[in-house]
Structures are given as structure tokens and as C-alpha cells.
CSV table of C-alpha atoms and ligand atoms in Angstrom, one decimal:
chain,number,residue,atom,x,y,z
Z,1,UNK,CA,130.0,144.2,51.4
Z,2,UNK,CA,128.5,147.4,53.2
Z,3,UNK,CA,125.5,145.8,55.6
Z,4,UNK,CA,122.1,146.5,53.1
Z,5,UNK,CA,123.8,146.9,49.9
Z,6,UNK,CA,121.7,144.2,48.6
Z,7,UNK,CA,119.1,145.8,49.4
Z,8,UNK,CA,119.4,148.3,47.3
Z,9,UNK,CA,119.6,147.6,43.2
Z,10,UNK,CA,123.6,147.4,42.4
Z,11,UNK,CA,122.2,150.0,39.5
Z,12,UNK,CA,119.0,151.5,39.1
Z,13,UNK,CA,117.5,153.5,35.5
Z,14,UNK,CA,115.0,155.5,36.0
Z,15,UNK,CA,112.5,156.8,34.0
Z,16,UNK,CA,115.6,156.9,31.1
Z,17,UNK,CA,114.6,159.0,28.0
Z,18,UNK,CA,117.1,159.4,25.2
Z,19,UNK,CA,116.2,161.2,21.8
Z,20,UNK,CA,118.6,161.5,19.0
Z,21,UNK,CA,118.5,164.6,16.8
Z,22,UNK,CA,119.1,163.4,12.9
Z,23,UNK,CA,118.3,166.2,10.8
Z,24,UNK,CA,115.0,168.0,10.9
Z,25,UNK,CA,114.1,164.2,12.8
Z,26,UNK,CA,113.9,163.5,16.5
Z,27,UNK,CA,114.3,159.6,17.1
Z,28,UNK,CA,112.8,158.7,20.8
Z,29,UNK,CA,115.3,155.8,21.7
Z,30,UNK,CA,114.5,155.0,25.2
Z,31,UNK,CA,111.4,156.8,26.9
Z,32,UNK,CA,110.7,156.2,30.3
Z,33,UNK,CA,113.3,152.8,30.5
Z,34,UNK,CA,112.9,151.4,34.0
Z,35,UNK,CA,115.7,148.7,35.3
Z,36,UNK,CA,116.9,147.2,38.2
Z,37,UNK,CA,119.8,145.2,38.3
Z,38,UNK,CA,120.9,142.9,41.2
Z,39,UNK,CA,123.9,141.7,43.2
Z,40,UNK,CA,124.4,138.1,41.9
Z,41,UNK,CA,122.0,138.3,39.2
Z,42,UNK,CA,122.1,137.8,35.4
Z,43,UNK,CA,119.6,139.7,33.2
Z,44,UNK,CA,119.8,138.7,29.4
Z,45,UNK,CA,118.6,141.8,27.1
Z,46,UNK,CA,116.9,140.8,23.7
Z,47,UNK,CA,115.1,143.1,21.4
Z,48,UNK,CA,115.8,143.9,17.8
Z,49,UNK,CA,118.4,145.6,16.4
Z,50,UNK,CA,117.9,149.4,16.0
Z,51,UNK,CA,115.3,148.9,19.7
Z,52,UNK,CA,117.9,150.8,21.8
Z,53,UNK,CA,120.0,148.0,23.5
Z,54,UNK,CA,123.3,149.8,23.1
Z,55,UNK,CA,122.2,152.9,24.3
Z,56,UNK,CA,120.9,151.3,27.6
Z,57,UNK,CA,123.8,149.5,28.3
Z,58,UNK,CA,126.0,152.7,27.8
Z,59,UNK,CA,123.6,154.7,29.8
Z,60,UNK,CA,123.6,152.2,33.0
Z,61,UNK,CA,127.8,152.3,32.3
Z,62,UNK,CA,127.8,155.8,32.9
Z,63,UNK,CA,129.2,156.4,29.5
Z,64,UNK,CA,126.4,158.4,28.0
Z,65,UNK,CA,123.7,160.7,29.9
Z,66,UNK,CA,120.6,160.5,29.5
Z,67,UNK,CA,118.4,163.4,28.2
Z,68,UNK,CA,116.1,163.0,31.0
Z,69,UNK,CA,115.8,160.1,34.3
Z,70,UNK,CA,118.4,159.5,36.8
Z,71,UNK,CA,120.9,156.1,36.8
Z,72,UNK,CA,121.5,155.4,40.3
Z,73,UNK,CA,124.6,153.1,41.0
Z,74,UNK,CA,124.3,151.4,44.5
Z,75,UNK,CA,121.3,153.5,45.4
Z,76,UNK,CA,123.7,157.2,44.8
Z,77,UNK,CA,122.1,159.5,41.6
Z,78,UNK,CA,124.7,159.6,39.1
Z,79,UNK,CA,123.4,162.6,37.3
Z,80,UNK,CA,125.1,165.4,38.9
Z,81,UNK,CA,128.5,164.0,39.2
Z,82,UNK,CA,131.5,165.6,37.4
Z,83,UNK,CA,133.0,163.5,34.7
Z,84,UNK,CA,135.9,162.8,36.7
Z,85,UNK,CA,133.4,161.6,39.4
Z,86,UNK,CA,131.7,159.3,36.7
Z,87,UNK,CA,134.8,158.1,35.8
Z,88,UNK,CA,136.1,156.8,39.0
Z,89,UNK,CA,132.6,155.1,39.4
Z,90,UNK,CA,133.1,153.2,36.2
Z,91,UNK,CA,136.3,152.3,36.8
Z,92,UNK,CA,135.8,150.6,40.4
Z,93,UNK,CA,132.3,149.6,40.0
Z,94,UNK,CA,131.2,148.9,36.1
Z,95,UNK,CA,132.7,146.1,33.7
Z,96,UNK,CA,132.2,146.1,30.2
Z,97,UNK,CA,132.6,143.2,27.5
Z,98,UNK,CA,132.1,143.5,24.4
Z,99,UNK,CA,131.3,141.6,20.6
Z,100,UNK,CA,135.0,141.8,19.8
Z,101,UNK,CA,137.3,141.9,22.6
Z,102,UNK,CA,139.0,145.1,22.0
Z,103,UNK,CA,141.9,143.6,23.9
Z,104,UNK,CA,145.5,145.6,22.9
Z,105,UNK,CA,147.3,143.6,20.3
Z,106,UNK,CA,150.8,144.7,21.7
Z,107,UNK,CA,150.5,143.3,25.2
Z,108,UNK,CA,150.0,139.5,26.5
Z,109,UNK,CA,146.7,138.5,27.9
Z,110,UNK,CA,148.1,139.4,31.5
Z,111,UNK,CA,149.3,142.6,30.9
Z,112,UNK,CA,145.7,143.2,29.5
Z,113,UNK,CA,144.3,142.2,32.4
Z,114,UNK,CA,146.8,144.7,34.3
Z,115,UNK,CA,146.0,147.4,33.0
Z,116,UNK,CA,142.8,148.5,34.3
Z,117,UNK,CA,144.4,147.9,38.0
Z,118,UNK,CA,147.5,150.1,37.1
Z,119,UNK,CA,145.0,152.6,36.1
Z,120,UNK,CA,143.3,152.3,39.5
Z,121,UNK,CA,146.6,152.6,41.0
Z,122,UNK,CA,147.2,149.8,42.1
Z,123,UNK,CA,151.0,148.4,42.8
Z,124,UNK,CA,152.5,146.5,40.2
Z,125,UNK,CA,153.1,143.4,42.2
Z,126,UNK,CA,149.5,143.0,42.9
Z,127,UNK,CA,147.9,143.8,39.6
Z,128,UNK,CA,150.2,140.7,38.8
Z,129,UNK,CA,149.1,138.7,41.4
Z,130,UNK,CA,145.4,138.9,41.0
Z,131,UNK,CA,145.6,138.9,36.7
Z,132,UNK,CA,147.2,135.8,37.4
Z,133,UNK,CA,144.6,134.5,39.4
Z,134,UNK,CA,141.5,135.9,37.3
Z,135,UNK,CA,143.5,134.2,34.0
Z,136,UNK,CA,143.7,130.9,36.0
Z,137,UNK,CA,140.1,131.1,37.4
Z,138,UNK,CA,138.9,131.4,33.2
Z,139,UNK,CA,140.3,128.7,32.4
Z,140,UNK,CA,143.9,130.3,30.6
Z,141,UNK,CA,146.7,129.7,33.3
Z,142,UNK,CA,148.6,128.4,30.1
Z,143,UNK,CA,147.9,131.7,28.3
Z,144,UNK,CA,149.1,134.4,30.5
Z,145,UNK,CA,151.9,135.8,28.2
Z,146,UNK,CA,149.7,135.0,24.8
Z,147,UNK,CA,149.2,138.2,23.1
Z,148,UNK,CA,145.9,138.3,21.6
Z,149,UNK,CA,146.8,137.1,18.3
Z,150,UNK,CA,148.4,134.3,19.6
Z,151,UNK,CA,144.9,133.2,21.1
Z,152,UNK,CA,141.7,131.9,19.6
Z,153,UNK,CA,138.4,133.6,19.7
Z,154,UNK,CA,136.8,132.0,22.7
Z,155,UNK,CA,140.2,132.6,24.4
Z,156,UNK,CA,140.6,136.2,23.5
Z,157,UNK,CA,136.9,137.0,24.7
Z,158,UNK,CA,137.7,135.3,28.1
Z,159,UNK,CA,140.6,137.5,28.3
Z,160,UNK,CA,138.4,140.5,27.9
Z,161,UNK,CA,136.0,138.8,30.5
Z,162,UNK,CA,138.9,138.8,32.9
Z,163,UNK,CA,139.7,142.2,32.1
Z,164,UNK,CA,136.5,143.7,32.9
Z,165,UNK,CA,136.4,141.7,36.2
Z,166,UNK,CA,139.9,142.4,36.9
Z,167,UNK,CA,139.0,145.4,39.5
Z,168,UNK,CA,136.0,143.5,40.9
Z,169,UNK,CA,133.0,145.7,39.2
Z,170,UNK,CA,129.7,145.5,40.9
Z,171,UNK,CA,128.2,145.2,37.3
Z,172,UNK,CA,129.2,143.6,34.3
Z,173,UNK,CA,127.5,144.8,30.8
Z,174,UNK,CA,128.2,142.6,27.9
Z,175,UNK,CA,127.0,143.3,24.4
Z,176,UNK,CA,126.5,140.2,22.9
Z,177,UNK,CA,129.7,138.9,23.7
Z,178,UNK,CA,129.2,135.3,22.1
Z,179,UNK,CA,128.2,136.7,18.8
Z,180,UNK,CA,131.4,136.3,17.2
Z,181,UNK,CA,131.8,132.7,18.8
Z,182,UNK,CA,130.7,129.4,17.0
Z,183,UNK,CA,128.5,127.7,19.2
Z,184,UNK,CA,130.4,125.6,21.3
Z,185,UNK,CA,132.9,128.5,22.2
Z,186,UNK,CA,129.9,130.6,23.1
Z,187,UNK,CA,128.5,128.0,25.2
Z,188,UNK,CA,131.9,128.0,26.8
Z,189,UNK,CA,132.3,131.6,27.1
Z,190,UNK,CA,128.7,132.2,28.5
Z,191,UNK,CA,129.6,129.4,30.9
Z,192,UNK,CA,132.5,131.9,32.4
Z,193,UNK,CA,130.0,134.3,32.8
Z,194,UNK,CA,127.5,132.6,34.4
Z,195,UNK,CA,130.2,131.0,36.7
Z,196,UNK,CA,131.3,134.6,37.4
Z,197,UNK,CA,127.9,135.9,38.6
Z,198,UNK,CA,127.4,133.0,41.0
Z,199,UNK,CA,130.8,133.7,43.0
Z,200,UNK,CA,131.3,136.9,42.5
Z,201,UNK,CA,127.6,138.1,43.0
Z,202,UNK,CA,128.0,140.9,40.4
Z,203,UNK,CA,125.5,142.1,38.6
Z,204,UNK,CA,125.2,141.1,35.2
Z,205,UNK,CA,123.3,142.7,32.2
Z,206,UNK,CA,124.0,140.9,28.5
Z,207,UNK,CA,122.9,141.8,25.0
Z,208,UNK,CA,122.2,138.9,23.2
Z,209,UNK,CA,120.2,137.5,20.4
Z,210,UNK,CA,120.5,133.4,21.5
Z,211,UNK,CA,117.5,132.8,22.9
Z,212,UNK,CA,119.2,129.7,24.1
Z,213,UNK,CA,121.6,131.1,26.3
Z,214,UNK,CA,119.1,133.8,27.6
Z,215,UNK,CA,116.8,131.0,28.5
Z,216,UNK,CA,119.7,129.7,30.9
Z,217,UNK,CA,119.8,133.1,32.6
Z,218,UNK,CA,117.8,134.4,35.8
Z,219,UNK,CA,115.9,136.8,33.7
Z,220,UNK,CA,114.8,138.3,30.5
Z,221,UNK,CA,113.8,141.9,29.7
Z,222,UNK,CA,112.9,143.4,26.2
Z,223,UNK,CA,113.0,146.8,25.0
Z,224,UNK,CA,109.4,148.3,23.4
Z,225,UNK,CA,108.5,152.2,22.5
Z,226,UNK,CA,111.6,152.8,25.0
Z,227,UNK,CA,110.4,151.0,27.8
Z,228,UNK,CA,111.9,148.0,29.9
Z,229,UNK,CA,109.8,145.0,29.4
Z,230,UNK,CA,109.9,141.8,31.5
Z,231,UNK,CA,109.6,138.5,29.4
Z,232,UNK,CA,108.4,135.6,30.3
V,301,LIG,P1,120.5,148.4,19.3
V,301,LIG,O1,121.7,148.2,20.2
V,301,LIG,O2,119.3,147.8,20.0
V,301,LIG,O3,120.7,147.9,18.0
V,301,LIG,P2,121.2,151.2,19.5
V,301,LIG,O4,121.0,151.6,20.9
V,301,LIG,O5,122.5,151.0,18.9
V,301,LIG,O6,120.2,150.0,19.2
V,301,LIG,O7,120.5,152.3,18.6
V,301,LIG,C1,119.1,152.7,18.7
V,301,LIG,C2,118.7,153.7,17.7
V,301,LIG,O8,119.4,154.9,17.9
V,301,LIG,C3,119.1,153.3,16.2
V,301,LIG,O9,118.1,153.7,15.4
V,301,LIG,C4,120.4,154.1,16.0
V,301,LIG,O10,120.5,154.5,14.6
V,301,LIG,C5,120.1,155.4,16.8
V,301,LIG,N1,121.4,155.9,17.3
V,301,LIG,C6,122.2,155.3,18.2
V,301,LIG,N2,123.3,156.1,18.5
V,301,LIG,C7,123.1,157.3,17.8
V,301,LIG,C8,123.8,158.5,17.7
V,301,LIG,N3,124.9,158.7,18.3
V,301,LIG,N4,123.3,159.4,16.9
V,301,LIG,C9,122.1,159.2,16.2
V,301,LIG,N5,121.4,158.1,16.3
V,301,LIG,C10,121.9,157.1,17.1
């Protein structure tokens, strides 16, 4: 870790304003969203449906600008970057999990977990190396050649947790990544997530509408009239 990169926000919005155009309607999505995320801390995300919560998250990914506001990924302004710039970002620095695991049916849970390191360029040999690791760490050192079919639910989403840690992101977004899970896989699943923040230190922003599992996290935030609220 570079000396005072925690003391700087792992990813900071901005005064975020997003409108969407829908016929002769302008929708205000986020307006004037303000967020700090954290090295090592988790940050659960509740609000209603339709309040913006996507939008957010694929905002501070870098996956969507924002009509107005800055995202700031380990204190740098994103805005002015070329997409190939914003890609490399998300690709080193930016995990994503989400409600289904969008994992690729024709390859096993390692190759999966590969991937993203291939894409990085990484050598074969080690993308190997450290899928096999991640797998064992979640719990699925029996399930490395599984393809996802082969796999149950909380299995396949711990998979796609491993795949979005696989090149050691600075932040993790998860849209409610339990919701498909019954509750005692969820539990389970959270649990890898949790476990992941406090040895990894990444920061870690989650979507999720269990109040239960956002009470076990280090903070709440709520989304009203486009604006970051804290709970609590
Ligand atoms: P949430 O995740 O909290 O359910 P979203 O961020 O998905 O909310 O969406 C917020 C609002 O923005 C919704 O009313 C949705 O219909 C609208 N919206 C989202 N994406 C688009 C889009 N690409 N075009 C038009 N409207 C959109």
C-alpha cells in the first residue's frame, strides 16, 4: 500500500447528478449524491427500488458517467479519462458482484476465476495459482473444475465473489448479491464478504434489502431526492 492511501477515500462521488431523459420527461436520479468509501470498510446500501441504487453503484464502477460531479478513485478525478483509461481502472481496482452470478456456463469455476487475470495479462501459471488460492480461501477447494451448473446457488455466487476479487480490487460493489439465496446460504455468502473486507481491507459497497445483514455491516447509507444519506 502507497504510504497515505488510507488517507484518502478508496472512492470518492461527488456532488453526482444523473437525469434520465424519457420522452418529453426528465427523471432526476441522483442529485448532488455524496460518498465516501473506505479501505477495509463495508457500507450496506438500502433504499427502495426505483431510488437510484443501481445507478450509484455503476457510477462509482466507472461504468456510467455522470451528467454532472466528479468520482474520484484513490483521490485521482475520473472524469476526464479516456475509456480505455476507465477501463484499466476498473479492471485493477473495481470488483463487481452481482444478483445472479453471471458466471460463463462453458468454463469451470477456476477458469472463471482466470479470466479476469488473463485479461490483465497476467501469465497463465499464476492466474492458476492464485484462482486456486481465492477458490480454497471461499470455501470451494473441492469445486475448482465445477462448471457453474454443476454448483449450487450459494456456491455459484461465491464463485463470482472470487472472480471479482480475483485481481485484488480496491473496491467491491455488490448488488444484492444474497437476494437469490435462501437464508442460510445468504448468511453464508455475506459471511465471505464480510471475511473478505477484514483481510483484504477493500472497500466494500452492497445493495441490499435485509436489513439483517446490513445491521451486521460497519455502515448504512440511504438514498433520498438523489442524495446520500447516513442511517442510523
Ligand atoms: P434502483 O437500483 O434503486 O432500483 P435504478 O438506479 O435502477 O434504481 O433506477 C433509478 C430510476 O432510474 C428508475 O426510475 C429507473 O426506471 C430509471 N432508469 C435507470 N436506468 C435508466 C435508463 N437507462 N434510462 C431511463 N431510465 C432509467
Amino acid at each position: 500500500m502507497e504510504q497515505g492511501a488510507e488517507d484518502v477515500p478508496v472512492v470518492y462521488l461527488h456532488d453526482i447528478k444523473r437525469q434520465y431523459t424519457q420522452g418529453a420527461e426528465t427523471l432526476t436520479i441522483l442529485d448532488g449524491a455524496r460518498l465516501a468509501l473506505w479501505a477495509g470498510q463495508s457500507v450496506a446500501l438500502v433504499a427502495p427500488s426505483g431510488a437510484g441504487k443501481s445507478t450509484l453503484l455503476h457510477i462509482a464502477g466507472l461504468l456510467e458517467t455522470p451528467d454532472d460531479g466528479e468520482v474520484y478513485v484513490g483521490g485521482a478525478p475520473t472524469s476526464q479519462l479516456s475509456d480505455i483509461e476507465r477501463t484499466m481502472i476498473r479492471r485493477s481496482d473495481i470488483g463487481f458482484v452481482y444478483q445472479s452470478h453471471r458466471l460463463l456456463p462453458e468454463f469451470t469455476a477456476l477458469e472463471n476465476v482466470m479470466l479476469p487475470q488473463m485479461i490483465r495479462g497476467l501469465k497463465r501459471a499464476e492466474t492458476v495459482k492464485r484462482a486456486t488460492e481465492i477458490l480454497a480461501y471461499l470455501g470451494l477447494g473441492e469445486r475448482i473444475k465445477h462448471r457453474p451448473s454443476e454448483l449450487s446457488g450459494g456456491e455459484q455466487q461465491r464463485v463470482a465473489i472470487a472472480r471479482a476479487v480475483a485481481n485484488a480490487p480496491r473496491v467491491l460493489f455488490a448488488d444484492e448479491p444474497t437476494g437469490n439465496l435462501d437464508p442460510h446460504t445468504a448468511d453464508h455468502v455475506f459471511g465471505a464478504l464480510m471475511q473478505l473486507v477484514k483481510a483484504t481491507r477493500v472497500a466494500m459497497l452492497i445493495v441490499t434489502h435485509n436489513m439483517e445483514l446490513a445491521g451486521r455491516m460497519d455502515r448504512r447509507v440511504s438514498l433520498a431526492e438523489g442524495k446520500v444519506v447516513e442511517l442510523d
